Amino acid sequence: MRRILFALLLVLPLLAAASDNDIDKINGAARVEAGQHAGDVSTVNGAVEIGAGAIVKEAQTVNGAVTLGERAQAAELSTVNGAIHLGTDSKVNGDVDATNGSVELARGADIGGKLSNVNGAITLDAAHVAGGIETVAGDITVGAGSQVEGGILVDKSSSWFGGNDRKPTVVIGPHAVVKGTLEFRRDVVLKVSDSAQIGPVKGATVQTFSGATP
C-alpha cells in the first residue's frame, strides 16, 4: 500500500505539469482549441485565440488581438497593440488590459479584476467587471444590464507629447449598475440612463437620458 501511495505522489506532479503546458511564440498566432486546457499562452507578433470552453492561465501578446471564446476561462488577458474580445459567458479571474486597443465584453462575460486601456473603446453588453474600469482616451459604454464594481476612472494623459483633446464619451445604459466613484480627471461627456444606478460622480456633469440609447 505504501508503495502505491509513493508512486502516486511521484506521478501526480507530472500529470499536473502535463496539463499546464505553456504556448510561447515569437511570430504568428497562438491558439488553444475549443475545450482544451493550457498554461500561459503568449506571442509577440500575432493574435492569441482561446477557443470556446477552453481554460488557460495568462494570455498575452504585444502586437495582436486577444480573443477569449464563449464559456472560456483565463487568469489574465493583455495586449499592447490590439483589441480584446471576451465571448458570451466567458470568465477572466484577474485583470484585462489593452494599452492601445478596444475591449469588448459579450453578454454574460465576467472579469474578476480591473479592466483598463489607454486608447480604444470599452464596451460591456450585460457583462460584469468586479475591479473597476480605467481609461485615458477611450469611450466607455456600460451597456444595459451590466454591472461594475470599483467605479470608473478616466485619467488625464501623462504623455510628454500631450494628450488627445477629444472628449471621451461615457454611457451608462438602462438598468446598469456602477458601484463606486465615477472619477473624471479630464473633460468627458457623461450620459446616464434614468433607470441606471451609479455611485458618486467627480469631475463631470451627468446628462440623463431615457430609452435604450442616448
PDB file of C-alpha atoms in Angstrom:
ATOM      1  CA  MET A   1       0.000   0.000   0.000  1.00  0.00           C
ATOM      2  CA  ARG A   2       2.826   2.375   0.883  1.00  0.00           C
ATOM      3  CA  ARG A   3       4.489   1.681  -2.466  1.00  0.00           C
ATOM      4  CA  ILE A   4       1.267   2.562  -4.295  1.00  0.00           C
ATOM      5  CA  LEU A   5       0.902   5.827  -2.376  1.00  0.00           C
ATOM      6  CA  PHE A   6       4.540   6.681  -3.038  1.00  0.00           C
ATOM      7  CA  ALA A   7       4.093   6.009  -6.750  1.00  0.00           C
ATOM      8  CA  LEU A   8       1.018   8.245  -6.842  1.00  0.00           C
ATOM      9  CA  LEU A   9       2.936  11.057  -5.149  1.00  0.00           C
ATOM     10  CA  LEU A  10       5.566  10.829  -7.876  1.00  0.00           C
ATOM     11  CA  VAL A  11       3.100  10.699 -10.757  1.00  0.00           C
ATOM     12  CA  LEU A  12       0.627  13.418  -9.725  1.00  0.00           C
ATOM     13  CA  PRO A  13       3.060  16.356 -10.140  1.00  0.00           C
ATOM     14  CA  LEU A  14       3.958  15.060 -13.594  1.00  0.00           C
ATOM     15  CA  LEU A  15       0.297  14.899 -14.557  1.00  0.00           C
ATOM     16  CA  ALA A  16      -0.235  18.434 -13.279  1.00  0.00           C
ATOM     17  CA  ALA A  17       2.727  19.701 -15.300  1.00  0.00           C
ATOM     18  CA  ALA A  18       1.483  17.945 -18.412  1.00  0.00           C
ATOM     19  CA  SER A  19      -1.935  19.597 -18.100  1.00  0.00           C
ATOM     20  CA  ASP A  20      -0.409  23.075 -17.734  1.00  0.00           C
ATOM     21  CA  ASN A  21       1.642  23.253 -20.925  1.00  0.00           C
ATOM     22  CA  ASP A  22       2.614  26.776 -21.921  1.00  0.00           C
ATOM     23  CA  ILE A  23       2.339  28.019 -25.505  1.00  0.00           C
ATOM     24  CA  ASP A  24       5.045  30.582 -26.312  1.00  0.00           C
ATOM     25  CA  LYS A  25       5.659  32.079 -29.763  1.00  0.00           C
ATOM     26  CA  ILE A  26       7.543  34.996 -31.288  1.00  0.00           C
ATOM     27  CA  ASN A  27       5.781  35.351 -34.640  1.00  0.00           C
ATOM     28  CA  GLY A  28       2.356  34.036 -35.534  1.00  0.00           C
ATOM     29  CA  ALA A  29      -0.888  33.299 -33.755  1.00  0.00           C
ATOM     30  CA  ALA A  30      -1.001  31.337 -30.505  1.00  0.00           C
ATOM     31  CA  ARG A  31      -4.124  29.172 -30.352  1.00  0.00           C
ATOM     32  CA  VAL A  32      -5.837  26.901 -27.862  1.00  0.00           C
ATOM     33  CA  GLU A  33      -8.540  24.752 -29.403  1.00  0.00           C
ATOM     34  CA  ALA A  34     -12.074  24.558 -28.031  1.00  0.00           C
ATOM     35  CA  GLY A  35     -12.367  22.636 -24.792  1.00  0.00           C
ATOM     36  CA  GLN A  36      -8.603  22.291 -24.296  1.00  0.00           C
ATOM     37  CA  HIS A  37      -6.511  23.259 -21.245  1.00  0.00           C
ATOM     38  CA  ALA A  38      -3.193  25.133 -21.360  1.00  0.00           C
ATOM     39  CA  GLY A  39      -0.875  27.153 -19.146  1.00  0.00           C
ATOM     40  CA  ASP A  40       0.338  30.611 -20.173  1.00  0.00           C
ATOM     41  CA  VAL A  41      -0.356  31.452 -23.822  1.00  0.00           C
ATOM     42  CA  SER A  42       1.752  34.189 -25.416  1.00  0.00           C
ATOM     43  CA  THR A  43       3.158  35.571 -28.639  1.00  0.00           C
ATOM     44  CA  VAL A  44       4.951  38.768 -29.650  1.00  0.00           C
ATOM     45  CA  ASN A  45       3.683  39.409 -33.166  1.00  0.00           C
ATOM     46  CA  GLY A  46       0.353  37.706 -33.647  1.00  0.00           C
ATOM     47  CA  ALA A  47      -3.083  37.078 -32.236  1.00  0.00           C
ATOM     48  CA  VAL A  48      -3.974  34.956 -29.229  1.00  0.00           C
ATOM     49  CA  GLU A  49      -7.096  32.855 -29.733  1.00  0.00           C
ATOM     50  CA  ILE A  50      -8.666  30.835 -26.923  1.00  0.00           C
ATOM     51  CA  GLY A  51     -11.408  28.535 -28.197  1.00  0.00           C
ATOM     52  CA  ALA A  52     -14.863  28.021 -26.731  1.00  0.00           C
ATOM     53  CA  GLY A  53     -14.814  26.340 -23.336  1.00  0.00           C
ATOM     54  CA  ALA A  54     -11.007  26.276 -23.143  1.00  0.00           C
ATOM     55  CA  ILE A  55      -9.180  27.057 -19.890  1.00  0.00           C
ATOM     56  CA  VAL A  56      -5.818  28.860 -19.761  1.00  0.00           C
ATOM     57  CA  LYS A  57      -3.705  30.863 -17.363  1.00  0.00           C
ATOM     58  CA  GLU A  58      -2.389  34.197 -18.667  1.00  0.00           C
ATOM     59  CA  ALA A  59      -2.995  35.018 -22.350  1.00  0.00           C
ATOM     60  CA  GLN A  60      -0.940  37.874 -23.775  1.00  0.00           C
ATOM     61  CA  THR A  61       0.560  39.390 -26.905  1.00  0.00           C
ATOM     62  CA  VAL A  62       2.409  42.570 -27.849  1.00  0.00           C
ATOM     63  CA  ASN A  63       1.143  43.197 -31.370  1.00  0.00           C
ATOM     64  CA  GLY A  64      -2.154  41.470 -31.958  1.00  0.00           C
ATOM     65  CA  ALA A  65      -5.672  40.841 -30.727  1.00  0.00           C
ATOM     66  CA  VAL A  66      -6.713  38.551 -27.886  1.00  0.00           C
ATOM     67  CA  THR A  67      -9.941  36.576 -28.226  1.00  0.00           C
ATOM     68  CA  LEU A  68     -11.488  34.552 -25.408  1.00  0.00           C
ATOM     69  CA  GLY A  69     -14.182  32.274 -26.795  1.00  0.00           C
ATOM     70  CA  GLU A  70     -17.612  31.711 -25.318  1.00  0.00           C
ATOM     71  CA  ARG A  71     -17.558  29.974 -21.915  1.00  0.00           C
ATOM     72  CA  ALA A  72     -13.734  30.021 -21.977  1.00  0.00           C
ATOM     73  CA  GLN A  73     -11.735  30.927 -18.866  1.00  0.00           C
ATOM     74  CA  ALA A  74      -8.417  32.687 -18.274  1.00  0.00           C
ATOM     75  CA  ALA A  75      -6.443  34.061 -15.342  1.00  0.00           C
ATOM     76  CA  GLU A  76      -5.494  37.323 -17.128  1.00  0.00           C
ATOM     77  CA  LEU A  77      -5.608  38.869 -20.614  1.00  0.00           C
ATOM     78  CA  SER A  78      -3.321  41.568 -22.010  1.00  0.00           C
ATOM     79  CA  THR A  79      -2.087  43.158 -25.226  1.00  0.00           C
ATOM     80  CA  VAL A  80      -0.140  46.308 -26.063  1.00  0.00           C
ATOM     81  CA  ASN A  81      -1.339  46.990 -29.602  1.00  0.00           C
ATOM     82  CA  GLY A  82      -4.576  45.202 -30.350  1.00  0.00           C
ATOM     83  CA  ALA A  83      -8.166  44.612 -29.333  1.00  0.00           C
ATOM     84  CA  ILE A  84      -9.502  42.206 -26.715  1.00  0.00           C
ATOM     85  CA  HIS A  85     -12.807  40.367 -27.084  1.00  0.00           C
ATOM     86  CA  LEU A  86     -14.488  38.284 -24.380  1.00  0.00           C
ATOM     87  CA  GLY A  87     -17.120  35.913 -25.702  1.00  0.00           C
ATOM     88  CA  THR A  88     -20.504  35.085 -24.236  1.00  0.00           C
ATOM     89  CA  ASP A  89     -20.321  33.749 -20.656  1.00  0.00           C
ATOM     90  CA  SER A  90     -16.514  33.805 -20.668  1.00  0.00           C
ATOM     91  CA  LYS A  91     -14.609  34.497 -17.452  1.00  0.00           C
ATOM     92  CA  VAL A  92     -11.308  36.151 -16.515  1.00  0.00           C
ATOM     93  CA  ASN A  93     -10.320  35.766 -12.879  1.00  0.00           C
ATOM     94  CA  GLY A  94      -7.873  38.684 -12.836  1.00  0.00           C
ATOM     95  CA  ASP A  95      -7.171  41.823 -14.879  1.00  0.00           C
ATOM     96  CA  VAL A  96      -7.787  42.619 -18.541  1.00  0.00           C
ATOM     97  CA  ASP A  97      -5.528  45.268 -20.113  1.00  0.00           C
ATOM     98  CA  ALA A  98      -5.259  46.562 -23.677  1.00  0.00           C
ATOM     99  CA  THR A  99      -2.882  49.520 -23.875  1.00  0.00           C
ATOM    100  CA  ASN A 100      -3.815  50.630 -27.387  1.00  0.00           C
ATOM    101  CA  GLY A 101      -6.961  48.828 -28.408  1.00  0.00           C
ATOM    102  CA  SER A 102     -10.640  48.358 -27.792  1.00  0.00           C
ATOM    103  CA  VAL A 103     -12.105  45.917 -25.278  1.00  0.00           C
ATOM    104  CA  GLU A 104     -15.471  44.264 -25.843  1.00  0.00           C
ATOM    105  CA  LEU A 105     -17.371  42.080 -23.373  1.00  0.00           C
ATOM    106  CA  ALA A 106     -20.200  39.995 -24.802  1.00  0.00           C
ATOM    107  CA  ARG A 107     -23.317  39.115 -22.847  1.00  0.00           C
ATOM    108  CA  GLY A 108     -22.555  37.338 -19.587  1.00  0.00           C
ATOM    109  CA  ALA A 109     -18.781  37.898 -19.735  1.00  0.00           C
ATOM    110  CA  ASP A 110     -17.194  38.302 -16.300  1.00  0.00           C
ATOM    111  CA  ILE A 111     -13.933  39.981 -15.232  1.00  0.00           C
ATOM    112  CA  GLY A 112     -12.853  39.385 -11.635  1.00  0.00           C
ATOM    113  CA  GLY A 113     -10.212  42.136 -11.642  1.00  0.00           C
ATOM    114  CA  LYS A 114      -9.704  45.521 -13.310  1.00  0.00           C
ATOM    115  CA  LEU A 115     -10.493  46.373 -16.937  1.00  0.00           C
ATOM    116  CA  SER A 116      -8.205  49.032 -18.407  1.00  0.00           C
ATOM    117  CA  ASN A 117      -6.749  50.580 -21.526  1.00  0.00           C
ATOM    118  CA  VAL A 118      -5.313  53.899 -22.696  1.00  0.00           C
ATOM    119  CA  ASN A 119      -6.844  54.280 -26.152  1.00  0.00           C
ATOM    120  CA  GLY A 120      -9.837  52.467 -27.592  1.00  0.00           C
ATOM    121  CA  ALA A 121     -13.490  51.940 -26.817  1.00  0.00           C
ATOM    122  CA  ILE A 122     -14.584  49.803 -23.871  1.00  0.00           C
ATOM    123  CA  THR A 123     -17.977  48.138 -24.323  1.00  0.00           C
ATOM    124  CA  LEU A 124     -19.975  45.925 -21.948  1.00  0.00           C
ATOM    125  CA  ASP A 125     -23.088  44.057 -23.077  1.00  0.00           C
ATOM    126  CA  ALA A 126     -24.899  42.792 -19.965  1.00  0.00           C
ATOM    127  CA  ALA A 127     -21.455  41.924 -18.595  1.00  0.00           C
ATOM    128  CA  HIS A 128     -19.717  42.218 -15.208  1.00  0.00           C
ATOM    129  CA  VAL A 129     -16.448  43.829 -14.064  1.00  0.00           C
ATOM    130  CA  ALA A 130     -15.506  43.438 -10.397  1.00  0.00           C
ATOM    131  CA  GLY A 131     -12.388  45.630 -10.196  1.00  0.00           C
ATOM    132  CA  GLY A 132     -13.385  48.863 -11.892  1.00  0.00           C
ATOM    133  CA  ILE A 133     -12.773  50.368 -15.331  1.00  0.00           C
ATOM    134  CA  GLU A 134      -9.912  52.724 -16.231  1.00  0.00           C
ATOM    135  CA  THR A 135      -9.015  54.547 -19.446  1.00  0.00           C
ATOM    136  CA  VAL A 136      -7.401  57.755 -20.658  1.00  0.00           C
ATOM    137  CA  ALA A 137      -8.843  58.451 -24.098  1.00  0.00           C
ATOM    138  CA  GLY A 138     -11.335  55.653 -24.724  1.00  0.00           C
ATOM    139  CA  ASP A 139     -15.114  55.854 -24.874  1.00  0.00           C
ATOM    140  CA  ILE A 140     -16.876  53.665 -22.306  1.00  0.00           C
ATOM    141  CA  THR A 141     -20.270  52.022 -22.753  1.00  0.00           C
ATOM    142  CA  VAL A 142     -21.631  50.154 -19.753  1.00  0.00           C
ATOM    143  CA  GLY A 143     -24.479  48.557 -21.658  1.00  0.00           C
ATOM    144  CA  ALA A 144     -27.948  47.637 -20.474  1.00  0.00           C
ATOM    145  CA  GLY A 145     -27.967  45.284 -17.507  1.00  0.00           C
ATOM    146  CA  SER A 146     -24.201  45.435 -16.957  1.00  0.00           C
ATOM    147  CA  GLN A 147     -22.643  45.655 -13.501  1.00  0.00           C
ATOM    148  CA  VAL A 148     -19.372  47.304 -12.491  1.00  0.00           C
ATOM    149  CA  GLU A 149     -17.846  47.345  -9.022  1.00  0.00           C
ATOM    150  CA  GLY A 150     -14.863  49.533  -8.223  1.00  0.00           C
ATOM    151  CA  GLY A 151     -16.075  52.597 -10.094  1.00  0.00           C
ATOM    152  CA  ILE A 152     -14.838  54.223 -13.296  1.00  0.00           C
ATOM    153  CA  LEU A 153     -11.711  56.358 -13.768  1.00  0.00           C
ATOM    154  CA  VAL A 154     -10.942  58.427 -16.853  1.00  0.00           C
ATOM    155  CA  ASP A 155      -7.422  59.683 -16.198  1.00  0.00           C
ATOM    156  CA  LYS A 156      -5.559  62.564 -17.791  1.00  0.00           C
ATOM    157  CA  SER A 157      -2.739  61.788 -20.186  1.00  0.00           C
ATOM    158  CA  SER A 158       0.783  61.545 -18.780  1.00  0.00           C
ATOM    159  CA  SER A 159       2.393  61.721 -22.230  1.00  0.00           C
ATOM    160  CA  TRP A 160       5.145  64.294 -22.752  1.00  0.00           C
ATOM    161  CA  PHE A 161       3.694  64.971 -26.210  1.00  0.00           C
ATOM    162  CA  GLY A 162       0.280  65.992 -24.923  1.00  0.00           C
ATOM    163  CA  GLY A 163      -2.949  64.059 -24.833  1.00  0.00           C
ATOM    164  CA  ASN A 164      -5.889  63.593 -27.130  1.00  0.00           C
ATOM    165  CA  ASP A 165      -8.118  66.683 -26.933  1.00  0.00           C
ATOM    166  CA  ARG A 166     -11.241  64.767 -27.964  1.00  0.00           C
ATOM    167  CA  LYS A 167     -13.657  64.342 -25.074  1.00  0.00           C
ATOM    168  CA  PRO A 168     -14.312  60.680 -24.284  1.00  0.00           C
ATOM    169  CA  THR A 169     -17.989  59.717 -24.080  1.00  0.00           C
ATOM    170  CA  VAL A 170     -19.139  57.587 -21.157  1.00  0.00           C
ATOM    171  CA  VAL A 171     -22.582  55.961 -21.383  1.00  0.00           C
ATOM    172  CA  ILE A 172     -24.271  54.076 -18.538  1.00  0.00           C
ATOM    173  CA  GLY A 173     -27.156  52.161 -20.091  1.00  0.00           C
ATOM    174  CA  PRO A 174     -30.610  51.139 -18.861  1.00  0.00           C
ATOM    175  CA  HIS A 175     -30.669  49.126 -15.625  1.00  0.00           C
ATOM    176  CA  ALA A 176     -26.866  49.116 -15.487  1.00  0.00           C
ATOM    177  CA  VAL A 177     -25.210  49.402 -12.066  1.00  0.00           C
ATOM    178  CA  VAL A 178     -21.877  51.103 -11.328  1.00  0.00           C
ATOM    179  CA  LYS A 179     -20.789  50.849  -7.691  1.00  0.00           C
ATOM    180  CA  GLY A 180     -18.020  53.143  -6.502  1.00  0.00           C
ATOM    181  CA  THR A 181     -16.915  56.599  -7.612  1.00  0.00           C
ATOM    182  CA  LEU A 182     -17.058  57.724 -11.233  1.00  0.00           C
ATOM    183  CA  GLU A 183     -13.979  59.984 -11.361  1.00  0.00           C
ATOM    184  CA  PHE A 184     -13.014  62.076 -14.374  1.00  0.00           C
ATOM    185  CA  ARG A 185      -9.637  63.824 -14.429  1.00  0.00           C
ATOM    186  CA  ARG A 186     -10.249  65.250 -17.891  1.00  0.00           C
ATOM    187  CA  ASP A 187     -13.300  66.601 -19.715  1.00  0.00           C
ATOM    188  CA  VAL A 188     -15.798  63.926 -20.732  1.00  0.00           C
ATOM    189  CA  VAL A 189     -19.383  63.618 -21.899  1.00  0.00           C
ATOM    190  CA  LEU A 190     -21.275  61.556 -19.302  1.00  0.00           C
ATOM    191  CA  LYS A 191     -24.681  60.150 -20.264  1.00  0.00           C
ATOM    192  CA  VAL A 192     -26.610  58.074 -17.724  1.00  0.00           C
ATOM    193  CA  SER A 193     -29.909  56.244 -18.210  1.00  0.00           C
ATOM    194  CA  ASP A 194     -32.713  57.272 -15.886  1.00  0.00           C
ATOM    195  CA  SER A 195     -33.020  53.601 -14.861  1.00  0.00           C
ATOM    196  CA  ALA A 196     -29.302  53.098 -14.114  1.00  0.00           C
ATOM    197  CA  GLN A 197     -27.723  53.164 -10.661  1.00  0.00           C
ATOM    198  CA  ILE A 198     -24.364  54.874 -10.167  1.00  0.00           C
ATOM    199  CA  GLY A 199     -22.096  55.974  -7.334  1.00  0.00           C
ATOM    200  CA  PRO A 200     -20.766  59.482  -6.660  1.00  0.00           C
ATOM    201  CA  VAL A 201     -19.596  61.470  -9.700  1.00  0.00           C
ATOM    202  CA  LYS A 202     -16.427  63.565  -9.546  1.00  0.00           C
ATOM    203  CA  GLY A 203     -15.294  65.888 -12.330  1.00  0.00           C
ATOM    204  CA  ALA A 204     -18.244  65.639 -14.741  1.00  0.00           C
ATOM    205  CA  THR A 205     -21.880  66.647 -15.129  1.00  0.00           C
ATOM    206  CA  VAL A 206     -24.453  63.891 -15.649  1.00  0.00           C
ATOM    207  CA  GLN A 207     -26.687  64.094 -18.716  1.00  0.00           C
ATOM    208  CA  THR A 208     -29.721  61.889 -18.092  1.00  0.00           C
ATOM    209  CA  PHE A 209     -31.473  60.063 -20.928  1.00  0.00           C
ATOM    210  CA  SER A 210     -34.455  57.745 -21.283  1.00  0.00           C
ATOM    211  CA  GLY A 211     -34.939  54.857 -23.675  1.00  0.00           C
ATOM    212  CA  ALA A 212     -32.445  52.272 -24.889  1.00  0.00           C
ATOM    213  CA  THR A 213     -29.726  54.704 -26.023  1.00  0.00           C
ATOM    214  CA  PRO A 214     -28.888  58.408 -25.615  1.00  0.00           C
TER     215      PRO A 214
END
